[in-house]
CSV table of N, CA, C and O in Angstrom, one decimal:
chain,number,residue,atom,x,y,z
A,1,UNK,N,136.8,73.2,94.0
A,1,UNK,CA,136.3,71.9,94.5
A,1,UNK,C,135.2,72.2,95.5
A,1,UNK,O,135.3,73.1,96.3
A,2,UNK,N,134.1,71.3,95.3
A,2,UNK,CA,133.4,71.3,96.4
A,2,UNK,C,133.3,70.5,97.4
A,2,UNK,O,134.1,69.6,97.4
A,3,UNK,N,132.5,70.4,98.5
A,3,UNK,CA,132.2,69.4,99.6
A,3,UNK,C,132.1,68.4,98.8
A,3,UNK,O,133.0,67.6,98.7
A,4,UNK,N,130.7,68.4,98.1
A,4,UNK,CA,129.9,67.5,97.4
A,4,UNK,C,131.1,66.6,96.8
A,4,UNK,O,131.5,65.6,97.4
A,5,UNK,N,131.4,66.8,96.0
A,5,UNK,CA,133.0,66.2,95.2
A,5,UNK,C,133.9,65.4,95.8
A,5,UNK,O,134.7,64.6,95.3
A,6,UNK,N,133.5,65.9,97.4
A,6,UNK,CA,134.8,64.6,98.0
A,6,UNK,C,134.2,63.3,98.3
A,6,UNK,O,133.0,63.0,98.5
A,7,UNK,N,135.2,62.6,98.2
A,7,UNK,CA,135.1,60.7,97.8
A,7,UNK,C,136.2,60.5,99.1
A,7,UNK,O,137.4,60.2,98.8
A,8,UNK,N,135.7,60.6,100.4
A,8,UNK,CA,136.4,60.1,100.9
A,8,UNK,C,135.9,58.5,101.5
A,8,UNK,O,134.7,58.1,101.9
A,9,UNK,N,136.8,57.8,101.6
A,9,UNK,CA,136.5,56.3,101.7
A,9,UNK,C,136.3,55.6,103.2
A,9,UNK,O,135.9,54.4,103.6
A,10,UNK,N,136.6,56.8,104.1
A,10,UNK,CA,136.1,56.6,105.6
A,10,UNK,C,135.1,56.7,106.0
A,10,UNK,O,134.5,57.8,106.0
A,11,UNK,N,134.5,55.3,106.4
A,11,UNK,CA,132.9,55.2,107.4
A,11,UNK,C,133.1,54.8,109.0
A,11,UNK,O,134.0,54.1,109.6
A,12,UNK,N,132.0,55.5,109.5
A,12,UNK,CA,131.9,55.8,110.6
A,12,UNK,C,130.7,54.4,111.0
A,12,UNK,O,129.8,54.0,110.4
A,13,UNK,N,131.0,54.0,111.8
A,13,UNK,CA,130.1,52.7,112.5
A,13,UNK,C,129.3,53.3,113.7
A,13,UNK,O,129.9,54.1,114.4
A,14,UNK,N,128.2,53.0,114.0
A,14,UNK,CA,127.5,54.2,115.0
A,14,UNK,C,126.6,53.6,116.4
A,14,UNK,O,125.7,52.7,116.2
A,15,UNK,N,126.7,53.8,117.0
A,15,UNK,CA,126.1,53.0,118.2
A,15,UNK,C,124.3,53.0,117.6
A,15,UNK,O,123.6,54.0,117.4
A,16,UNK,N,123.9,51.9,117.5
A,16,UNK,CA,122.2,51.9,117.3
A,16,UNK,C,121.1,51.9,118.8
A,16,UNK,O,119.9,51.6,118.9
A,17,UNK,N,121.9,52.4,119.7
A,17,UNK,CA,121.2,52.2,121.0
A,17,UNK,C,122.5,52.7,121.8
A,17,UNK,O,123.7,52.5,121.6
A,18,UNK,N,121.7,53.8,123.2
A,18,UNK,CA,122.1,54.0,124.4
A,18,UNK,C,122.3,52.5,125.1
A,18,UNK,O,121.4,51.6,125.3
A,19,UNK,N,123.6,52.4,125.5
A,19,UNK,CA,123.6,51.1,126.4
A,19,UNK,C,125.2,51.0,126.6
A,19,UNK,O,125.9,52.0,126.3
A,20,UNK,N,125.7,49.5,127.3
A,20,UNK,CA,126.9,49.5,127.6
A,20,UNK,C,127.8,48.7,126.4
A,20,UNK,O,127.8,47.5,126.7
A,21,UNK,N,128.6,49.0,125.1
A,21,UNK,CA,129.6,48.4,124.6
A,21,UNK,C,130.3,47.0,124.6
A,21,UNK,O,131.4,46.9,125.2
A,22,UNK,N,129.8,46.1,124.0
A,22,UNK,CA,130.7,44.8,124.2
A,22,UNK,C,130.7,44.4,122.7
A,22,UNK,O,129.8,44.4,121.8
A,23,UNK,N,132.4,44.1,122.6
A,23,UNK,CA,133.3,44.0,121.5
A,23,UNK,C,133.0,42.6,120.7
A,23,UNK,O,133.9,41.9,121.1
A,24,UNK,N,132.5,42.2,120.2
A,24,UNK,CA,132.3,40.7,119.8
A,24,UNK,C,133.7,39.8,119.7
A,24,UNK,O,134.8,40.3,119.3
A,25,UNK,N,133.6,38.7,120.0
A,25,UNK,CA,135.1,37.8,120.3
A,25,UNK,C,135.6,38.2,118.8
A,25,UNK,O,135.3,38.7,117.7
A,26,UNK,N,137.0,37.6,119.7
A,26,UNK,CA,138.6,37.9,118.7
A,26,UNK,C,138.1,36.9,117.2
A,26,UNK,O,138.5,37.1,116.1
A,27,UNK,N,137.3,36.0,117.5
A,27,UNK,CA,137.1,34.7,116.7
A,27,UNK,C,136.2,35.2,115.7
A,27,UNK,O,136.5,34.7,114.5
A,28,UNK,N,135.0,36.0,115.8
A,28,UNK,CA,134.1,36.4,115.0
A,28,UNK,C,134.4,37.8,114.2
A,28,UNK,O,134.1,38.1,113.0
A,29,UNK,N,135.2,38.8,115.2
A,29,UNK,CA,135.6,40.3,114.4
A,29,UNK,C,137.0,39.9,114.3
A,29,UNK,O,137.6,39.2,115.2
A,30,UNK,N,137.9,40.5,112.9
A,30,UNK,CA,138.9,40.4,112.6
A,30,UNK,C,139.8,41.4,113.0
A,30,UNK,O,139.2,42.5,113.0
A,31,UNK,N,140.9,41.5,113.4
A,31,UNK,CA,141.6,42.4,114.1
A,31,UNK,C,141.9,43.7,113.1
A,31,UNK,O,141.9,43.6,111.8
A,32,UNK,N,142.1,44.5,113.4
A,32,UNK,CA,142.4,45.7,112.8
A,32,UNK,C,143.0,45.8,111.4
A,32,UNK,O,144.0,45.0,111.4
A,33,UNK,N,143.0,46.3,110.4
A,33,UNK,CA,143.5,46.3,109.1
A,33,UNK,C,142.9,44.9,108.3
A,33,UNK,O,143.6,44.6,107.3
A,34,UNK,N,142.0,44.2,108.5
A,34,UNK,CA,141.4,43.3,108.3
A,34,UNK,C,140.0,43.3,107.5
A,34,UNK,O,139.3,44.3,107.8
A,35,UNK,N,139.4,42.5,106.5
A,35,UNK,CA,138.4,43.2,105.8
A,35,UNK,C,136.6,42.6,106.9
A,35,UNK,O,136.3,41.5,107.2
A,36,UNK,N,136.1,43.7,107.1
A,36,UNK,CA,135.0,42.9,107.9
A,36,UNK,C,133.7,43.3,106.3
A,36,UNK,O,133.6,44.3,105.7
A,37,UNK,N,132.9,42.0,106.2
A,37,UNK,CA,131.5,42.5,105.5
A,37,UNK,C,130.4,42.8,106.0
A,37,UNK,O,129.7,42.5,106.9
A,38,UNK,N,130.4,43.6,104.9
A,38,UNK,CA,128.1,44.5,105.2
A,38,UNK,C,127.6,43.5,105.7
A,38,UNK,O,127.7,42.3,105.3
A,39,UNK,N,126.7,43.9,106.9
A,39,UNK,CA,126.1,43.2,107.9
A,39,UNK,C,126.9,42.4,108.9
A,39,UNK,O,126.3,41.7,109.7
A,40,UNK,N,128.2,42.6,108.9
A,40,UNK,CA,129.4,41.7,110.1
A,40,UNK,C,128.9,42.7,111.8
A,40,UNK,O,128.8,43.8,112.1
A,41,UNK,N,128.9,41.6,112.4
A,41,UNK,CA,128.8,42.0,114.0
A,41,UNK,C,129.6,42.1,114.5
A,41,UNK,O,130.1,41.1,114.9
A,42,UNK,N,129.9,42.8,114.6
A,42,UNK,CA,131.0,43.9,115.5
A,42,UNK,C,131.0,43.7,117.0
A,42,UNK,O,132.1,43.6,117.6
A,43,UNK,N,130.1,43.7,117.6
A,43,UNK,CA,129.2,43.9,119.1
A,43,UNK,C,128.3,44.0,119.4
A,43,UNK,O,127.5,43.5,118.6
A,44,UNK,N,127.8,44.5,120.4
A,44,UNK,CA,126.6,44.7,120.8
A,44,UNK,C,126.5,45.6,122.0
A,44,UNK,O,127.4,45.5,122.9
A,45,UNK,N,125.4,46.5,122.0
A,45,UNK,CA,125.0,47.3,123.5
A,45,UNK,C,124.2,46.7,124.1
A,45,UNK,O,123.1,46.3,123.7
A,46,UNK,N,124.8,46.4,125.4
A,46,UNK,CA,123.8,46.1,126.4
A,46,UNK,C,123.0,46.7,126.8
A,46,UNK,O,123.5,47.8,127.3
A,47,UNK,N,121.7,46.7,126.8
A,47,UNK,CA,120.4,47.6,126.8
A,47,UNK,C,119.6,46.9,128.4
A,47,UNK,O,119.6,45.7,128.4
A,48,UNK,N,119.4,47.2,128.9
A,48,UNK,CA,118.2,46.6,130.1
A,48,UNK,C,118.6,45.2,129.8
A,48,UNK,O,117.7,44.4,129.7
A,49,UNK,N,119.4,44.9,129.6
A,49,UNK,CA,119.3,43.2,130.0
A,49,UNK,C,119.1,42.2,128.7
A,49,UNK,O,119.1,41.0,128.6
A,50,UNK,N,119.0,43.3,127.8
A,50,UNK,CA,118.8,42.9,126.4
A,50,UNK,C,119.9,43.7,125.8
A,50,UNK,O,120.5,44.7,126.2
A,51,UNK,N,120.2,42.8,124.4
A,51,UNK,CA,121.9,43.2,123.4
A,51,UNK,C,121.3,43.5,122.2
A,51,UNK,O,120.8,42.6,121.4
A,52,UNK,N,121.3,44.7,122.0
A,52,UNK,CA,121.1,45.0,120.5
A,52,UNK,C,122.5,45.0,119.5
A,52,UNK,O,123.5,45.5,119.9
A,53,UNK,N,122.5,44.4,118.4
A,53,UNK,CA,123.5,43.7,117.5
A,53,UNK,C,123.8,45.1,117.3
A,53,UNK,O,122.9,46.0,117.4
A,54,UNK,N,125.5,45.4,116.7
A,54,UNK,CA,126.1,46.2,116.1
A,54,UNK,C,126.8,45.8,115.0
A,54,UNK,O,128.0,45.3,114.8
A,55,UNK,N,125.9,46.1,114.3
A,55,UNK,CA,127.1,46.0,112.5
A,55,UNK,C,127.2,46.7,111.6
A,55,UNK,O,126.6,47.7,111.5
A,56,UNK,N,128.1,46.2,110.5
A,56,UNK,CA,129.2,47.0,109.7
A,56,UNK,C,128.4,47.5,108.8
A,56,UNK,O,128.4,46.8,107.8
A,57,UNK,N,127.6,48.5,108.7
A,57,UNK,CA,126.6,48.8,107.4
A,57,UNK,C,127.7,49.2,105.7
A,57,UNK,O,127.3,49.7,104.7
A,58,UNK,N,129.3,48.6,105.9
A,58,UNK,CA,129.8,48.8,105.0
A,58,UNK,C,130.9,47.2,105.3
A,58,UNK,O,131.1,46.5,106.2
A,59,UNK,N,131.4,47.3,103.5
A,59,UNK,CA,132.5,46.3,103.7
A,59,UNK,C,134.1,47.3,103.1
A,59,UNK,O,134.4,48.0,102.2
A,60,UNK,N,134.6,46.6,104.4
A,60,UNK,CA,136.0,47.3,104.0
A,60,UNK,C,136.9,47.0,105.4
A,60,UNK,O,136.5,46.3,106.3
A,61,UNK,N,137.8,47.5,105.3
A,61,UNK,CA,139.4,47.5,105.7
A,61,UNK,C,138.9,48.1,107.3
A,61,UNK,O,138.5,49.2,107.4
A,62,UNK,N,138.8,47.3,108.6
A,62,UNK,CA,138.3,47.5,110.1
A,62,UNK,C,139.9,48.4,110.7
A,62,UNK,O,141.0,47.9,111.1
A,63,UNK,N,139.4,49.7,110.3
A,63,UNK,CA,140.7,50.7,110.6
A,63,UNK,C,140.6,50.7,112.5
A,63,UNK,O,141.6,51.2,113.1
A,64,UNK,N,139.6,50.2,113.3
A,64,UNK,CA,139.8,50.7,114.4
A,64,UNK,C,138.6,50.6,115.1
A,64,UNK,O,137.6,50.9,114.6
A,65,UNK,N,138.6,49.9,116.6
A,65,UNK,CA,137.9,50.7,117.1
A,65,UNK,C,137.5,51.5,118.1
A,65,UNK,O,138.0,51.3,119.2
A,66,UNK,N,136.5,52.6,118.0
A,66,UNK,CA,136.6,54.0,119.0
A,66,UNK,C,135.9,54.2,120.4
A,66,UNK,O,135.9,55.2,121.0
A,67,UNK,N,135.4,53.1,120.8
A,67,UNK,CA,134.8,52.7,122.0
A,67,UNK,C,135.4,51.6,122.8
A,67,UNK,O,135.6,50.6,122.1
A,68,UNK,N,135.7,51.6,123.9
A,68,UNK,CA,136.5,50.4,124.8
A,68,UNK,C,135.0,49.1,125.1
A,68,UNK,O,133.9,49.6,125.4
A,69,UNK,N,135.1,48.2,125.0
A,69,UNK,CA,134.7,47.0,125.5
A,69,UNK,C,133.8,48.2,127.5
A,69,UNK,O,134.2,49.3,127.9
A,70,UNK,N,132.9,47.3,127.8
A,70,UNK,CA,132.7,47.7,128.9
A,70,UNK,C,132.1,49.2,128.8
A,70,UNK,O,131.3,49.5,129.6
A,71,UNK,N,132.4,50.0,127.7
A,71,UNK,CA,132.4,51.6,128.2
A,71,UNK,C,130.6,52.1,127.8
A,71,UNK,O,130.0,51.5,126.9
A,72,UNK,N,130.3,52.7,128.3
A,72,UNK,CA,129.0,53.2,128.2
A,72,UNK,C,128.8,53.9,127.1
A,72,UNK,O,129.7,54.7,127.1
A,73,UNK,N,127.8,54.0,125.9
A,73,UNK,CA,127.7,54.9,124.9
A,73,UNK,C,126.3,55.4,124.7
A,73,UNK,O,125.4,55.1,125.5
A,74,UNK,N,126.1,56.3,123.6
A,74,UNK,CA,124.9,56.9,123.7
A,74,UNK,C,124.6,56.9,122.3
A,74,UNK,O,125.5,57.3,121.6
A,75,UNK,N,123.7,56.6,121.7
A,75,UNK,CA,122.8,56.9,120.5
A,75,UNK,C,123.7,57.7,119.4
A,75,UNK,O,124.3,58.8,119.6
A,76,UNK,N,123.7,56.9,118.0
A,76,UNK,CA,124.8,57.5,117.3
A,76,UNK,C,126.1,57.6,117.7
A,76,UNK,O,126.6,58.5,117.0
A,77,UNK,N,127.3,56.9,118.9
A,77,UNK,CA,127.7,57.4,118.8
A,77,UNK,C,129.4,56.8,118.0
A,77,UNK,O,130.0,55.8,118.4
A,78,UNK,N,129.8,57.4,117.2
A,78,UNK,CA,130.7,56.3,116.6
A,78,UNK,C,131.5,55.3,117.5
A,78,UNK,O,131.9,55.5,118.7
A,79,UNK,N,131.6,53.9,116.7
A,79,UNK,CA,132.3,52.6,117.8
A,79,UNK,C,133.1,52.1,116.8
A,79,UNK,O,133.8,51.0,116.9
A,80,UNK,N,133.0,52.8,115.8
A,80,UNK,CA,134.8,51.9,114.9
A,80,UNK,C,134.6,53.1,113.5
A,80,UNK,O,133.8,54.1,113.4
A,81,UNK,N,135.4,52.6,112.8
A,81,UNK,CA,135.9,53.0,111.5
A,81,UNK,C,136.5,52.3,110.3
A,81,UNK,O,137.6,51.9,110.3
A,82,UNK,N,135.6,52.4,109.5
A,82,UNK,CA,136.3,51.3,108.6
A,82,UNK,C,136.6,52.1,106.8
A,82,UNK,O,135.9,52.9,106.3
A,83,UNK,N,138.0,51.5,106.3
A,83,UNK,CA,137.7,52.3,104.9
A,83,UNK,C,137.3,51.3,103.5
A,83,UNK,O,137.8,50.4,102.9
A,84,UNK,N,136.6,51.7,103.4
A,84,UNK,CA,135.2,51.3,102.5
A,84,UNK,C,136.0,50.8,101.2
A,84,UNK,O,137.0,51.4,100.8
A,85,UNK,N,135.6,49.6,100.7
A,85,UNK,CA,136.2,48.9,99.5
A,85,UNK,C,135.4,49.3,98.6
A,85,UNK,O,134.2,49.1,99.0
A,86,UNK,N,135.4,49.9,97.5
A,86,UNK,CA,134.6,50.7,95.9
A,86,UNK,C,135.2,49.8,94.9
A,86,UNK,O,134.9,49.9,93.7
């Protein structure tokens, strides 16, 4: 078997901007084990006073996510995980 060959169904969600993490309300993201769709907002980094949107570049099953509300992140850096519906 090769790398190439593997079909794993886990995506990584990625910070699009250095800035500070905030979670989008309970009302808009669905709680864990829940299906979120391509293009769903997740959150947002606070940037200088400006929020750049964070979303699901896949649809599937919202396994988690890997950054706290409030916490500071940096460019790329994963903020959830979701397993991809095929």
């Amino acid at each position: 078997m090769h790398a190439e060959d593997l079909h794993v169904p886990e995506r990584l969600i990625a910070a699009p901007a250095a800035g500070v993490f905030r979670s989008a309300p309970p009302e808009v993201v669905t709680s864990e084990g829940e299906i979120v769709q391509e293009g769903q907002v997740l959150g947002s980094i606070e940037v200088t006073g400006d929020a750049v949107p964070v979303t699901s570049p896949h649809t599937g099953f919202l396994m988690g996510l890997l950054a706290l509300p409030g916490e500071r992140v940096r460019p790329a850096q994963p903020l959830a995980w979701v397993r991809v519906i095929t």
